[in-house]
Short mmCIF file of N, CA, C and O in Angstrom, two decimals:
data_model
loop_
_atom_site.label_atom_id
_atom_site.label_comp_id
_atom_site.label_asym_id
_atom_site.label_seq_id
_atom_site.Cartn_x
_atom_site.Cartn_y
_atom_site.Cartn_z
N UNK A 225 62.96 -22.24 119.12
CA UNK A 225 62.76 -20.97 118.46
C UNK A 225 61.30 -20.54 118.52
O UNK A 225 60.86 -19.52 119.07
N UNK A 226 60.47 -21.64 117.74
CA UNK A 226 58.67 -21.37 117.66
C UNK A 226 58.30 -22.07 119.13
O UNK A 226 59.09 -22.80 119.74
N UNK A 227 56.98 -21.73 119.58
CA UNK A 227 55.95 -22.74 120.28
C UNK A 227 55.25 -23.11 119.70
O UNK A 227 54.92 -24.29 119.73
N UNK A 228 54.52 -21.85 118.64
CA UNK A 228 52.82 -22.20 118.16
C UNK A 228 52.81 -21.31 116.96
O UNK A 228 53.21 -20.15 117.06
N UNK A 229 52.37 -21.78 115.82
CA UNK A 229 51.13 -20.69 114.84
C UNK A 229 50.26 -20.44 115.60
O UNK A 229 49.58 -21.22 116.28
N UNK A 230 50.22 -18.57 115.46
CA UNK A 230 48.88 -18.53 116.46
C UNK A 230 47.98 -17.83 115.24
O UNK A 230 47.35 -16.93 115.79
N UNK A 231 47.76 -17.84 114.27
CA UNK A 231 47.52 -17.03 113.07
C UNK A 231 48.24 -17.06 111.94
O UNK A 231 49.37 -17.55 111.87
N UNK A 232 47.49 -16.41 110.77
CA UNK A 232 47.82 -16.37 109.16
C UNK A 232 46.92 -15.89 108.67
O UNK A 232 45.79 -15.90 109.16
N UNK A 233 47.29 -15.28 107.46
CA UNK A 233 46.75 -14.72 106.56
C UNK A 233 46.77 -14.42 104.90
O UNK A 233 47.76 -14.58 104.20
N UNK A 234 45.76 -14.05 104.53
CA UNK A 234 45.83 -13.69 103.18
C UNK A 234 45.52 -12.42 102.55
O UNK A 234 44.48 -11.77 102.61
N UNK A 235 46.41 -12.23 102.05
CA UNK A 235 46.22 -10.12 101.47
C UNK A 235 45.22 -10.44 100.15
O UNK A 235 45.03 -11.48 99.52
N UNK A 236 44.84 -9.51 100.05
CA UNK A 236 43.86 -8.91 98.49
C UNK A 236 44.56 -8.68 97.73
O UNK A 236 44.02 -8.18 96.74
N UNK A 237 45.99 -8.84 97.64
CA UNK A 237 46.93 -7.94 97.07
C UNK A 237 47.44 -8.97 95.73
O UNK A 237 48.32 -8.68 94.92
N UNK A 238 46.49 -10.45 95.76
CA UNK A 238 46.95 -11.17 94.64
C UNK A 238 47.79 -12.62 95.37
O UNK A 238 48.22 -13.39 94.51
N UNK A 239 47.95 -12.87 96.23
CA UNK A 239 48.37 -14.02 96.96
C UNK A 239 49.61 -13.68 97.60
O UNK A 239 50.56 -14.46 97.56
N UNK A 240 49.67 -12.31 98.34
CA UNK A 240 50.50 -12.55 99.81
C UNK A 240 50.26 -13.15 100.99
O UNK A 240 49.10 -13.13 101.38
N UNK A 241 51.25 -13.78 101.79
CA UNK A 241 50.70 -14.85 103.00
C UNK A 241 51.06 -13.56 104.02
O UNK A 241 51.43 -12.43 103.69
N UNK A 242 50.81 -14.13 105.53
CA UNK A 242 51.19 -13.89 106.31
C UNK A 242 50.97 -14.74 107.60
O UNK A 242 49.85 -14.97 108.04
N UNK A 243 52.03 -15.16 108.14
CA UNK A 243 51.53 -16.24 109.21
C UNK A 243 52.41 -15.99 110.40
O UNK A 243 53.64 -15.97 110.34
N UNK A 244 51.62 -15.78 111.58
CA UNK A 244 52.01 -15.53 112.84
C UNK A 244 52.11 -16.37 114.31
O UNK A 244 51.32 -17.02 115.00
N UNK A 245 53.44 -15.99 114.38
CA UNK A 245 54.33 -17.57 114.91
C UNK A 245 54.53 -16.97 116.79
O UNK A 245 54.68 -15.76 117.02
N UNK A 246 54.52 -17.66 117.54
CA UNK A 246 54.33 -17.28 118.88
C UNK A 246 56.17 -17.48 118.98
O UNK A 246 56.60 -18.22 118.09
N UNK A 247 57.13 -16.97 119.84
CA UNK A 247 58.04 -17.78 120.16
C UNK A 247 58.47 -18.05 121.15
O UNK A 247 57.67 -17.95 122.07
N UNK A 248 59.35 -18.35 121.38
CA UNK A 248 59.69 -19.25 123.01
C UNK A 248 59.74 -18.41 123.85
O UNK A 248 59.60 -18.93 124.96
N UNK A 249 59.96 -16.61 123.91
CA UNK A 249 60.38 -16.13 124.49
C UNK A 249 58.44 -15.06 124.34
O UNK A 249 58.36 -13.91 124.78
N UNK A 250 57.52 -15.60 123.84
CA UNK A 250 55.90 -15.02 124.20
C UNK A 250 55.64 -14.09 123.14
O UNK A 250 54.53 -14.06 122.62
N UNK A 251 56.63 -13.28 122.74
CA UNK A 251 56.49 -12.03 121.19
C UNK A 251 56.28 -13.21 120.35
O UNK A 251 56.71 -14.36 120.49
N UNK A 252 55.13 -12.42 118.98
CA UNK A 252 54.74 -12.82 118.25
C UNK A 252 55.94 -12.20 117.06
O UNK A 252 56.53 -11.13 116.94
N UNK A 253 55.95 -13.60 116.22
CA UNK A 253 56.75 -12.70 115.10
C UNK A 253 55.75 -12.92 113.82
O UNK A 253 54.96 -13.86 113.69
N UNK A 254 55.98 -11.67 112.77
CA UNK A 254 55.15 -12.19 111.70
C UNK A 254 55.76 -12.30 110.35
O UNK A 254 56.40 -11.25 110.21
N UNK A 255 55.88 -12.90 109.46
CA UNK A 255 56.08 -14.15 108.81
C UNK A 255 55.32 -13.49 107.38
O UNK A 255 54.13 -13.68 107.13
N UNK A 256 56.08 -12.82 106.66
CA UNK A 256 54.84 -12.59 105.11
C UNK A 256 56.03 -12.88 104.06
O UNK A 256 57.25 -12.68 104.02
N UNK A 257 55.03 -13.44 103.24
CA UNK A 257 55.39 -14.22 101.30
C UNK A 257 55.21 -12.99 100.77
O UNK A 257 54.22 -12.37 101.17
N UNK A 258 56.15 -12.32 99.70
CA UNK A 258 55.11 -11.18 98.91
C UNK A 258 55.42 -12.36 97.55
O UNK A 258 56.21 -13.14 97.01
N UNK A 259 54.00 -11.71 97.57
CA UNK A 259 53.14 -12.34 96.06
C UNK A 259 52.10 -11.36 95.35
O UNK A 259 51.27 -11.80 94.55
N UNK A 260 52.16 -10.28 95.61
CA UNK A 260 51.38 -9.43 94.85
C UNK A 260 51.63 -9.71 93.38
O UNK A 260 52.71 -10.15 92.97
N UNK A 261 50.50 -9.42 92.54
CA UNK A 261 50.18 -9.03 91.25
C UNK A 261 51.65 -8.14 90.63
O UNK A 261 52.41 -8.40 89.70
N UNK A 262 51.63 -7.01 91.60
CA UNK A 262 52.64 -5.99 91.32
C UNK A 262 53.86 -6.53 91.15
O UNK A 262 54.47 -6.06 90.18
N UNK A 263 54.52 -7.52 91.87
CA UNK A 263 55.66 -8.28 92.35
C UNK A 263 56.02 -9.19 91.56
O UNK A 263 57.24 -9.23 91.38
N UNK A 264 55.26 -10.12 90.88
CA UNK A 264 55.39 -10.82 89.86
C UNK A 264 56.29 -10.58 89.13
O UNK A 264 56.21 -9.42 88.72
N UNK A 265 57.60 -11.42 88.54
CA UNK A 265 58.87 -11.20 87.83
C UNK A 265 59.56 -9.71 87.74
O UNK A 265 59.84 -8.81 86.94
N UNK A 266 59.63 -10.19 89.53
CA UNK A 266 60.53 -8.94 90.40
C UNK A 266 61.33 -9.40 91.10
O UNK A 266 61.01 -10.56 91.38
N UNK A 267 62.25 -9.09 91.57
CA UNK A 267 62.88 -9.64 93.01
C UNK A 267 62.57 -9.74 93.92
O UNK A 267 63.35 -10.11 94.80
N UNK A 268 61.24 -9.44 94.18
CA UNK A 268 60.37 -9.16 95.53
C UNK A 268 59.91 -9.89 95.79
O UNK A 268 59.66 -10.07 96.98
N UNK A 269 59.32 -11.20 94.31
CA UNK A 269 58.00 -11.54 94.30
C UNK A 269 58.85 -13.16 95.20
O UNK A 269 60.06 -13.40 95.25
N UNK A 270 57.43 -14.17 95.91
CA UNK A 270 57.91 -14.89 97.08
C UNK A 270 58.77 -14.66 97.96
O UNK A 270 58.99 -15.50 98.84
N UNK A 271 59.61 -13.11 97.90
CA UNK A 271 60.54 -12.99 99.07
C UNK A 271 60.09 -12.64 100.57
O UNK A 271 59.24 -11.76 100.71
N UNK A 272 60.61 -13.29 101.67
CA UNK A 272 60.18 -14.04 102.80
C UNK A 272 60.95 -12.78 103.85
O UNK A 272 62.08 -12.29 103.87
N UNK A 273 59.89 -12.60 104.56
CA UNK A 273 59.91 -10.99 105.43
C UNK A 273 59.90 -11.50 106.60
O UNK A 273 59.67 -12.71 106.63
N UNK A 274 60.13 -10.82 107.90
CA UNK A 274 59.96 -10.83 109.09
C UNK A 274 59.56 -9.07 109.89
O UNK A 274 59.89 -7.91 109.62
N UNK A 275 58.68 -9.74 110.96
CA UNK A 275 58.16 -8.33 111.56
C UNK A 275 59.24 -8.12 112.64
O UNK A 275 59.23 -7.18 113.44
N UNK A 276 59.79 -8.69 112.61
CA UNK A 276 61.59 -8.70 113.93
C UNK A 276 62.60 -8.49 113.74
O UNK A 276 63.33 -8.03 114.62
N UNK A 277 63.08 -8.79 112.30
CA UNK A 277 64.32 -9.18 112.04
C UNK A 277 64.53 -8.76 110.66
O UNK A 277 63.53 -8.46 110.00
N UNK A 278 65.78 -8.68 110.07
CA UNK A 278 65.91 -8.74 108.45
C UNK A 278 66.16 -10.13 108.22
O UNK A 278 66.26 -10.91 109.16
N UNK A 279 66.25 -10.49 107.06
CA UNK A 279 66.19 -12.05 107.11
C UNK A 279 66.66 -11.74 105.57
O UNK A 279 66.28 -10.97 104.69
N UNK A 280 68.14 -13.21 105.74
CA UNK A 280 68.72 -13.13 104.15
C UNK A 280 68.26 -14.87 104.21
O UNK A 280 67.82 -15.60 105.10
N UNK A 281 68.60 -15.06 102.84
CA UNK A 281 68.66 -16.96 102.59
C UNK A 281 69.01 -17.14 103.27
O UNK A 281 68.19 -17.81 103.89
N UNK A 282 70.26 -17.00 104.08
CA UNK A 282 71.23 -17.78 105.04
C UNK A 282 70.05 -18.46 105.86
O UNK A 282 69.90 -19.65 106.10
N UNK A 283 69.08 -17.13 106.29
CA UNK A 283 68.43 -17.53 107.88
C UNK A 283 67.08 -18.67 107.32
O UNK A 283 66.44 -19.41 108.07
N UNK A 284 66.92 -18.55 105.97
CA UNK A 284 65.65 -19.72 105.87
C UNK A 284 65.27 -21.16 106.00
O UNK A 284 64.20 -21.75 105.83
N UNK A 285 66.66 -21.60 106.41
CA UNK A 285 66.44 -23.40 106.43
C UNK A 285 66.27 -23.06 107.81
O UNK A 285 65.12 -23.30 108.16
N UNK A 286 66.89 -22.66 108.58
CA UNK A 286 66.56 -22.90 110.28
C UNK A 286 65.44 -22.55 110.30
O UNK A 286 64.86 -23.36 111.02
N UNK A 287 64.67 -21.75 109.90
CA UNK A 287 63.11 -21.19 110.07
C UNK A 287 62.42 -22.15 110.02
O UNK A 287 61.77 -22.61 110.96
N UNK A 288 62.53 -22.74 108.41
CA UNK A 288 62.20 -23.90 108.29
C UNK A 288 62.04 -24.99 108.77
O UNK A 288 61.02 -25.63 109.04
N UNK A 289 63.29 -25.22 108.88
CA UNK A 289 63.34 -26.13 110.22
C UNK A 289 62.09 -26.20 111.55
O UNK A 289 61.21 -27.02 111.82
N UNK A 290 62.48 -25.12 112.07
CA UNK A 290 61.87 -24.74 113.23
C UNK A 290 59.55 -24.84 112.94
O UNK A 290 58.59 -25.25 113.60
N UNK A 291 59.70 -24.40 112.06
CA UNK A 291 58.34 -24.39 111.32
C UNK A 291 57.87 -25.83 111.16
O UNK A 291 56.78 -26.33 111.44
N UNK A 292 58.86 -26.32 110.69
CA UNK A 292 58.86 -27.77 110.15
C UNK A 292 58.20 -28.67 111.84
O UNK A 292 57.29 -29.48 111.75
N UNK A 293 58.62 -28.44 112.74
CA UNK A 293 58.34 -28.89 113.92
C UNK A 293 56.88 -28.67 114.44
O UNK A 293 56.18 -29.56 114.94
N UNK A 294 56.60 -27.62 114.29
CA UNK A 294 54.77 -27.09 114.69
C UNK A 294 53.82 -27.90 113.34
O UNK A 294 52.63 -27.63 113.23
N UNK A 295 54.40 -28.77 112.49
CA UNK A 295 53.42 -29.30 111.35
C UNK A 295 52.66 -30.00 112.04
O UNK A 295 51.48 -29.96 111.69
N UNK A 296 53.01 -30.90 113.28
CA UNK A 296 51.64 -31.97 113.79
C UNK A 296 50.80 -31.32 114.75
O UNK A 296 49.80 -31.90 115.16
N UNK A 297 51.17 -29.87 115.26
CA UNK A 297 49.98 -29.34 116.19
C UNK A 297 49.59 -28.22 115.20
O UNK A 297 49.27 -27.16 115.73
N UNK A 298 49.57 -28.26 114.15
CA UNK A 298 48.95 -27.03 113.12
C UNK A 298 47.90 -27.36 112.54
O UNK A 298 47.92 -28.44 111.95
N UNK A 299 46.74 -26.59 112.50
CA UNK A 299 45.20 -26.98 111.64
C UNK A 299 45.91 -26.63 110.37
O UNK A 299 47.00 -26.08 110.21
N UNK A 300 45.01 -27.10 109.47
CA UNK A 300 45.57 -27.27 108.06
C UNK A 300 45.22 -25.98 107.52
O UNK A 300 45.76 -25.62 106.48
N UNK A 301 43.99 -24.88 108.35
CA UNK A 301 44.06 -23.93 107.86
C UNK A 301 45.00 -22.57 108.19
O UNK A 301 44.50 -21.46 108.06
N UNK A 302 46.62 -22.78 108.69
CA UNK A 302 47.37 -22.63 108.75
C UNK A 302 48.15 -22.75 107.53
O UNK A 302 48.34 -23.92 107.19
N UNK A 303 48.72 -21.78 106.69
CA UNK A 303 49.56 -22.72 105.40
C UNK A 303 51.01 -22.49 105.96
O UNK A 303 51.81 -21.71 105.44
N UNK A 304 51.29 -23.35 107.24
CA UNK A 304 52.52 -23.24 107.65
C UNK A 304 53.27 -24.12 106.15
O UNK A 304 54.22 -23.74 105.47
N UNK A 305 52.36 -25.48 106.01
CA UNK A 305 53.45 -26.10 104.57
C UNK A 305 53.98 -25.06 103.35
O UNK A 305 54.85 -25.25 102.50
N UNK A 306 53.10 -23.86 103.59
CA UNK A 306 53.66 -23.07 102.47
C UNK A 306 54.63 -21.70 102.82
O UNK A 306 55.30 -21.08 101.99
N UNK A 307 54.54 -21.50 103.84
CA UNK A 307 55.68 -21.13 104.77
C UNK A 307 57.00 -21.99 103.86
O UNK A 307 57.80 -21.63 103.00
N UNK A 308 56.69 -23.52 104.70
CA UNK A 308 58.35 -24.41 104.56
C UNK A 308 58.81 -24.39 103.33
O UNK A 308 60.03 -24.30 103.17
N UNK A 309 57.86 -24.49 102.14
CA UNK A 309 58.18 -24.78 100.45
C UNK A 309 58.68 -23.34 100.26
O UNK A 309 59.87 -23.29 99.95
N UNK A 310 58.06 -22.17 100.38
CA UNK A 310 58.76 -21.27 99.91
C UNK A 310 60.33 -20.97 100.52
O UNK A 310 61.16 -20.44 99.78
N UNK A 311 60.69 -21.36 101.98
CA UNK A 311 61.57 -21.18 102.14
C UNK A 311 62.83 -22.16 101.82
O UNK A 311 64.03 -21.89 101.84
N UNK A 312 62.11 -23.53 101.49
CA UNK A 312 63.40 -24.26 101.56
C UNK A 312 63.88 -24.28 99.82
O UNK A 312 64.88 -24.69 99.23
N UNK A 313 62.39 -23.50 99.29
CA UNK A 313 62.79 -23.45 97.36
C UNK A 313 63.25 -21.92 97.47
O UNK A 313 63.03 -21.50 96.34
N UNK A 314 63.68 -21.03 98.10
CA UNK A 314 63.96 -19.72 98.05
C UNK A 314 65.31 -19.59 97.04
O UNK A 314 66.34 -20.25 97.13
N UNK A 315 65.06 -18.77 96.25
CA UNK A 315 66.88 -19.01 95.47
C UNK A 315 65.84 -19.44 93.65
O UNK A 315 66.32 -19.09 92.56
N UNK A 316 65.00 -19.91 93.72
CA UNK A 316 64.28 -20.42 92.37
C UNK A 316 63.67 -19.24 91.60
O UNK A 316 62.91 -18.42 92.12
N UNK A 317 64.04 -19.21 90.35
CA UNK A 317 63.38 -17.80 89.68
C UNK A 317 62.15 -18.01 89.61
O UNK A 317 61.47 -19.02 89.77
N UNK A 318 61.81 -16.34 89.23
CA UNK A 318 60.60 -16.29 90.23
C UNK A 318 59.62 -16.27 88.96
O UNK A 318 60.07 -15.73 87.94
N UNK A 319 58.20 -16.88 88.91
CA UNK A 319 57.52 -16.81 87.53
C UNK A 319 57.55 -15.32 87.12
O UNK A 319 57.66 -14.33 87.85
N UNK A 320 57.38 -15.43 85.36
CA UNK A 320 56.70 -14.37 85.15
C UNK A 320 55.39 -14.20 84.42
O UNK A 320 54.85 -15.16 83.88
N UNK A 321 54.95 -13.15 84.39
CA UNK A 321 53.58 -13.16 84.23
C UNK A 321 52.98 -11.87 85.12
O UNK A 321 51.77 -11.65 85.15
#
């Protein structure tokens, strides 16, 4: 599915991710957590986006999965591990505050 993290990021927006995944087929896909301030004890808040695709729970353990595989060629300043935790805890209410 993946080759490589080729990138990630962090919004101003209060702790949204975004991390950008190369795939087998050379398109980049991108990969964002919302975690805004705004989002916080919403339905929004940690829900797991794609720049390709719609994406329900169903599709998050294979991601995972697949993510789970690029952990030994990933610099740590990659938060692919926080990629995998949010997706494989997806379904957990969400704080509020």
């Amino acid at each position: 599915m993946f080759k490589a993290v080729s990138d990630s990021a962090a919004a101003a927006d209060g702790g949204s991710l975004a991390l950008f995944v190369e795939r087998l087929d050379g398109t980049v896909e991108t990969f964002g957590i919302t975690r805004s301030i705004a989002s916080r004890g919403t339905a929004d808040y940690n829900k797991v986006s794609s720049s390709q695709r719609m994406l329900s729970p169903a599709d998050y353990p294979a991601i995972a999965d697949a993510l789970e595989l690029l952990l030994p060629d990933t610099a740590s300043v990659h938060p692919v591990a926080e990629f995998i935790k949010t997706l494989r805890g997806h379904g957990q209410p969400a704080p509020r505050g």
